[in-house]
Amino acid sequence: MTHGYETGRLDLPFTGICTFARSPYQPDWSAIDADVAILGAPFDAGTQWRAGARFGPRAVREASTLFSFGHAGAYDHEDDATYLSDTRTVDLGDADIVHTDTGQSHANIARGVRAIRAAGALPVVIGGDHSVNIPCIDAFEGHTPFHILQIDAHLDFVDERHGVRVGHGNPMRRASEKPWVSGMTQVGIRNVSSTAREGYEDARARGSDILSVRQARALGPKGVATRLPTDKPIYITIDIDAFCPSIAPGTGTPSHGGFLYYDVLELLQQVAQRHEVIGIDLVEVAPDYDPTGSTSILAAQVLMNLLGFIFHARAERT
Amino acid sequence: MTHGYETGRLDLPFTGICTFARSPYQPDWSAIDADVAILGAPFDAGTQWRAGARFGPRAVREASTLFSFGHAGAYDHEDDATYLSDTRTVDLGDADIVHTDTGQSHANIARGVRAIRAAGALPVVIGGDHSVNIPCIDAFEGHTPFHILQIDAHLDFVDERHGVRVGHGNPMRRASEKPWVSGMTQVGIRNVSSTAREGYEDARARGSDILSVRQARALGPKGVATRLPTDKPIYITIDIDAFCPSIAPGTGTPSHGGFLYYDVLELLQQVAQRHEVIGIDLVEVAPDYDPTGSTSILAAQVLMNLLGFIFHARAERT
Amino acid sequence: MTHGYETGRLDLPFTGICTFARSPYQPDWSAIDADVAILGAPFDAGTQWRAGARFGPRAVREASTLFSFGHAGAYDHEDDATYLSDTRTVDLGDADIVHTDTGQSHANIARGVRAIRAAGALPVVIGGDHSVNIPCIDAFEGHTPFHILQIDAHLDFVDERHGVRVGHGNPMRRASEKPWVSGMTQVGIRNVSSTAREGYEDARARGSDILSVRQARALGPKGVATRLPTDKPIYITIDIDAFCPSIAPGTGTPSHGGFLYYDVLELLQQVAQRHEVIGIDLVEVAPDYDPTGSTSILAAQVLMNLLGFIFHARAERT
Amino acid sequence: MTHGYETGRLDLPFTGICTFARSPYQPDWSAIDADVAILGAPFDAGTQWRAGARFGPRAVREASTLFSFGHAGAYDHEDDATYLSDTRTVDLGDADIVHTDTGQSHANIARGVRAIRAAGALPVVIGGDHSVNIPCIDAFEGHTPFHILQIDAHLDFVDERHGVRVGHGNPMRRASEKPWVSGMTQVGIRNVSSTAREGYEDARARGSDILSVRQARALGPKGVATRLPTDKPIYITIDIDAFCPSIAPGTGTPSHGGFLYYDVLELLQQVAQRHEVIGIDLVEVAPDYDPTGSTSILAAQVLMNLLGFIFHARAERT
Amino acid sequence: MTHGYETGRLDLPFTGICTFARSPYQPDWSAIDADVAILGAPFDAGTQWRAGARFGPRAVREASTLFSFGHAGAYDHEDDATYLSDTRTVDLGDADIVHTDTGQSHANIARGVRAIRAAGALPVVIGGDHSVNIPCIDAFEGHTPFHILQIDAHLDFVDERHGVRVGHGNPMRRASEKPWVSGMTQVGIRNVSSTAREGYEDARARGSDILSVRQARALGPKGVATRLPTDKPIYITIDIDAFCPSIAPGTGTPSHGGFLYYDVLELLQQVAQRHEVIGIDLVEVAPDYDPTGSTSILAAQVLMNLLGFIFHARAERT
Amino acid sequence: MTHGYETGRLDLPFTGICTFARSPYQPDWSAIDADVAILGAPFDAGTQWRAGARFGPRAVREASTLFSFGHAGAYDHEDDATYLSDTRTVDLGDADIVHTDTGQSHANIARGVRAIRAAGALPVVIGGDHSVNIPCIDAFEGHTPFHILQIDAHLDFVDERHGVRVGHGNPMRRASEKPWVSGMTQVGIRNVSSTAREGYEDARARGSDILSVRQARALGPKGVATRLPTDKPIYITIDIDAFCPSIAPGTGTPSHGGFLYYDVLELLQQVAQRHEVIGIDLVEVAPDYDPTGSTSILAAQVLMNLLGFIFHARAERT
């Protein structure tokens, strides 16, 4: 393995067209040939307070260039490992969004995830609001049952309210209804939200394991990871508002008391080492509320580390 | 007429609960007793670029307090007139918005406008994106035919695209289909937008008078005003992006080359003097893109002057 | 107890007129009928660095709507409790502020607090700079002696400097002079500030218990709470700059090394469980320095949780 | 005359300690030896909406460095003149401000202006809010009567309201009471403000000439300048809100329809050529509302050009 | 000609990977096959005040998507023309920038422009600071002599200062030294800048025609255009600070009194109709100082209109 | 020791010319007579992502006034110590920066540091980007060998890449080559950066002790401090991106997972108590990305505390 410093471009982070991690752009979804495929899902009409997550994919792509300059892989001195040196990533661009039409927008997202799955790549969807998780899970129809790890401030387990069933307060409830979802672990849940007491009761009745930030910290990353079922593949959905507003202010419905960086990083590393990860979405980055770029950088840093952990673990397994 | 400086509160603009122009808050829409009723329509899922107009009503209300401190009416030394001293205004709060559901949100807006009309007050709707004009016009069903004065950068005359018929690019087309709309004058239209050539042809075929900023300036405010039919009442819809981004940057789809303040003020004054105005909406103020408050202040200043002109003209007529 | 999801409005947080927690607006201070009354005190001429706390009440009110959508009370899954379901709150609007006149502005604030006390409600004052604590304490004249819990970065114990006795560096000194204040616990105090060494000595001589952030953390929330006198009612004054600038940057004189969210939340919960709380002020939120809204959201979240704890404890006591 | 490019420092605008136009800092007010002396007056407790003008002097000083790099004077190709090459300017720093105490703060400003006058230099005071004009005019007590040219959006002619007589709505009224003020020309006045109809009548009764932006434009710069009395020296007070919010958003009470750059520049050039200018204040720059720096740059650019015009005209006269 | 609304994607402006005007991305500079090729030149070490133009290419690309949604060309109702319907544009990405090394960075830019010229496409370079014009002109070595139209606030005609010859104050001087540059017209020049009197004299001695904003307005767009030599092809360099800070605040060295939108648009239209345009650069967009996006939108809107004018005129000529 | 509250100025933080900690300004570098001398080094052409550190010195100076109002020294109640009461500090202003010329700019910085050393004062250099550390270390040529304590997110140990040897990724490598640098401790290093695996290997081969944030926390402040060689004087270089973006977002290349305030404060206190500190630089504060001022305040607070610790320890030693 060699980095390309002596030849080619220097490619400082402020230069060039922004794809995720400077990966090749593949607008032809029938020609995906990669280990990982990135799909933007810039839909934010499901939000209940501040919108703007429609610009999330662009912001996360741009932030990802900060971590992508000229290296063949990313060396981490704490782990003494070079991540992502052999992982082939492509960026599919964004699903087509149709304003005023939630159903069609969601359908277009699902179509992209199905194309990724069909190509045998790991789908990584960047939202958009948390409602985009709904078509992501839909696209796994027919998959062997899997467990969902949700990292989030909010339970998002509302069934229906004023007719709304596919807003950003509903995805976990929708997921729980799918035969191909065996259960879920919901971590970081705290404070008042749009889910009322009966939502928690419903979730627990359907087998959810709900942990607050303080509860997760008391268990530690390994303690949380070991609560996941060992025999199921894992789908990970990360709502950026799981994090403390101190590092993730750029989101629609921030909630104080959230996770700090290593809380989540170490949990993801534990899970990646122990489980097969079959899909990822990261949602609710709203760059208009992120004047310093902190939130987008966090999202890119978390995603790139998570991908590094997953493929490092896959390589170790083989 | 007397101002209340010696008694009561000083009510500096930074104090107090924000209703429009410090008018009484009337959440009971069956009990409207006023000359003017303000309705917020914080819906922005119809936008095609930047959202955020959902916070428009709040921002315009707050900005309006700048012009409302302790005076019995507003004295204008250029006109040597004190405006709004006898006009009774109430603020109805906002229509209820249902995320992911354009139809229900629009229906709630229409319900508010119908309530205002039923009470005999002048409806003033603050958006929200321009799609909120659709329920506003719907609520006039049964009214004697009226003419629409649209002040806007964009023609908003798209019929249907990818199934979308009620987004913020469609309202003028929708209005043109109503029997109770006799025609329209579209002023400020410029640059490329979501309306293609055939949209312009359709509009003209349905009787629209389309004027660019440069064309309107060449005619002058009076020249434009005299192109409106003298025998029809007027509904005024103001998209804040009609203005130059220099003073109205806080909007979803800004377009350079727009109107400056007096261009629009003088046109509105001419129209108010010559015509009966039966309804007003002002849309597309997106405060997240308005870091200095300039756009919200502009919206409030335009609305308050327009209301002053209308009721001053009414008083002069009687 | 039932939430109102099926009927009425959805009331998403971005809609409607902003009163604190969507409580009824009561501009008639002689007609208060509630458990809690909110009073804005938008005075910031007492500041020594950045002003802007005059917009604090508006910002906190707006942020509070995030936590107030359509629920009959707020369910907290960690405590398995639904807070505020039976607490009657009204919003009195703001005290009238007179620019250039500190004395008159403070007097107007005191008048509001006296009205709340006369109605038997719990006064909750939202500043404004910390000098607004002075009229709050003044308004308790005649009350049985109580203890003050101050959560703050700064001691605010300056007696007089260049003639200034009622600025935002003076309130605790002023309070210490009142016969109806029996003592105080000052928590979070750190770094250099406008109080010099003799201010600390004076405070201690008058019976203050001064704890830094690190000292308070070493004691733990319960350890701090048990240092308060058990036989005295408690008045709580929270300067938002007690918190770390990471979550509370929007304040006039930020100071690094402050409290994180749970530090304060758990202290307040301990105190609410153990003591009668007779008054609250929360000051120094300056939204112009809070571009992400994090500070206002923190203030609202802290206040609403504190009110929940207080009335939950009251209910448990009865 | 020679510029210093070949020797010494390059002094790019982003380097160095910020005094106005890189002039020497003279903290000893008894040792002023200069043609022009700059005094900061960072007082903003006189504001009625947004504060923040306390940071005006710093921002204008920093912006002035943009126009001050390494040149011996500033060449203007339109006038084919090199301005300020021989003018000696010193920066006195700021008057001491005492929070909560308007009287003392104003007295400290007056003391500075008296010191400048005693040294025979031209006083240039940078606010702060417009109330700082009051001590400026006070400091001219005993001067032969002079005329005031006010460039402003607001008349600022309120006598007294709720006891307030020295806020930022009162300075022109206060000035009109001085025997050493012979009259005033008030240009740019527009829209509703804190001055009611009787304020205008009072002003006119005391000899004011009031011109709106549109009226001033119709007259032209020379037309306005010729309305000033030819036999009186002139004191110029510039409220930055005289300008359009498009270029001067960073101010407490912006008002649409204001002057553009050349409107004011040409008026000042006309006045400088025709009259002796004895004092200047420029007020209401509030950098917190000026995210692009446009307002501070405007203030610096106007002040430096005005000083150039004044001393160029003085040189031509001699 | 047909737009693609019924089929394919809706491609709202907030979706997708950002190339200029959604044109195909062509990273292989030896395979350019287009009428127009866009090259980013994100170099800003030549700046003398605020940096940040390194992010100019990204911002202009993103803004250009606002004008690119789903249309086959852009219809302008004022001109009754559909622009850019047949023009083939590619985006080459950015030249490689080497921090601390101005020479290498400039060389990389020149290499890109030479590649575009070799392919017979029109080069359009997006800066970066104005120093990037130097390699752009270098890359035209051997071209038949052409005239430069510079639209700028500053003359940029400094020869050498403290050894600096290739900073953003030097490009026009450097261009004037090239045998393949026959002369230049410098429009918009105003106020003090880094060019002293002798710079103006040098420029005029070398045949420059220098016009201020006021002089250009007095001549009118056609009047200015007719001063260009009719027998020479034209290279156009646009410094965004030629525009008024009201619409172009996002730049390193803003200068008040600049052009408004139609001033420049109409000049460019005149020039495009009368002359062959052989190259374009647009520089100094610094998005960090452009919180509303106004400047980037302006740059995109000007460039797309200019390209429309050029190719429309070419089509009319043939 | 006495504070000056009763006499002289109140000197609120928002008033006056900004030198560091209100120390005297000494532009004559041959006349330094002080214990500490502050030098600004506003060079940022060495950055690889976001520039803007050129405005770091100004921002840190302004923030330092917050901690400098009218006190003779700063009382810390936790340490029961009054710091800086007898320390004489001067501010030298900034080194002259020459755009496009890294070598000359660095040379000017080195000249300043040599002047400070020649005067026997402690040099404190405020960057600018981390490349300014290179001339700082250069200026110590001939000094008895010393150890460097680097507090940073990034190793900055790149030797050469595309010819770049003096950018902000190279300083520690350059320092390691100097005979007068005996070794270094690099603390806070984390995540992927521009240093690849071989950079870490090189650093360790040259004797570096590299600690991540988590490793440093596990050791504790005292544990880290005791790893420094006890027999060497210490030079401290602080890259503000060592801190968590939650408190230090205003920097060019933020990295999540950084230090919180007390992590660094306590380490610095330990080091100051145990070692002679011979030089300090603090770099990479980029105020354009610091909308709340948090980063500048942090830098000032850290520097002032560090200086307090150093001179307090010196006094205790004597």
Short mmCIF file of N, CA and C in Angstrom, two decimals, chain B residues 1 19 39 98-99 150 182 197 207 213 261:
data_model
loop_
_atom_site.label_atom_id
_atom_site.label_comp_id
_atom_site.label_asym_id
_atom_site.label_seq_id
_atom_site.Cartn_x
_atom_site.Cartn_y
_atom_site.Cartn_z
N MET B 1 -57.53 62.52 18.25
CA MET B 1 -56.54 61.42 18.28
C MET B 1 -55.37 61.78 19.17
N THR B 19 -47.24 39.96 18.54
CA THR B 19 -48.29 39.84 17.53
C THR B 19 -47.99 40.89 16.46
N LEU B 39 -53.20 36.48 9.49
CA LEU B 39 -53.12 35.03 9.64
C LEU B 39 -51.75 34.55 9.19
N VAL B 98 -49.66 20.59 9.03
CA VAL B 98 -49.47 19.15 9.23
C VAL B 98 -48.32 18.71 8.33
N HIS B 99 -47.20 18.36 8.95
CA HIS B 99 -46.03 17.99 8.16
C HIS B 99 -46.31 16.74 7.33
N GLN B 150 -49.75 40.52 -8.76
CA GLN B 150 -48.66 39.72 -8.22
C GLN B 150 -47.36 40.50 -8.35
N SER B 182 -60.45 37.19 -12.44
CA SER B 182 -60.72 37.69 -13.80
C SER B 182 -59.46 37.89 -14.61
N ARG B 197 -40.78 28.77 -21.33
CA ARG B 197 -41.42 29.67 -22.29
C ARG B 197 -42.92 29.43 -22.40
N GLY B 207 -54.63 35.99 -20.37
CA GLY B 207 -54.89 37.41 -20.10
C GLY B 207 -53.92 38.08 -19.15
N VAL B 213 -38.88 44.01 -14.03
CA VAL B 213 -38.49 45.14 -13.20
C VAL B 213 -38.14 46.34 -14.07
N TYR B 261 -36.95 49.56 -2.62
CA TYR B 261 -38.09 49.82 -1.75
C TYR B 261 -39.14 50.73 -2.37
#
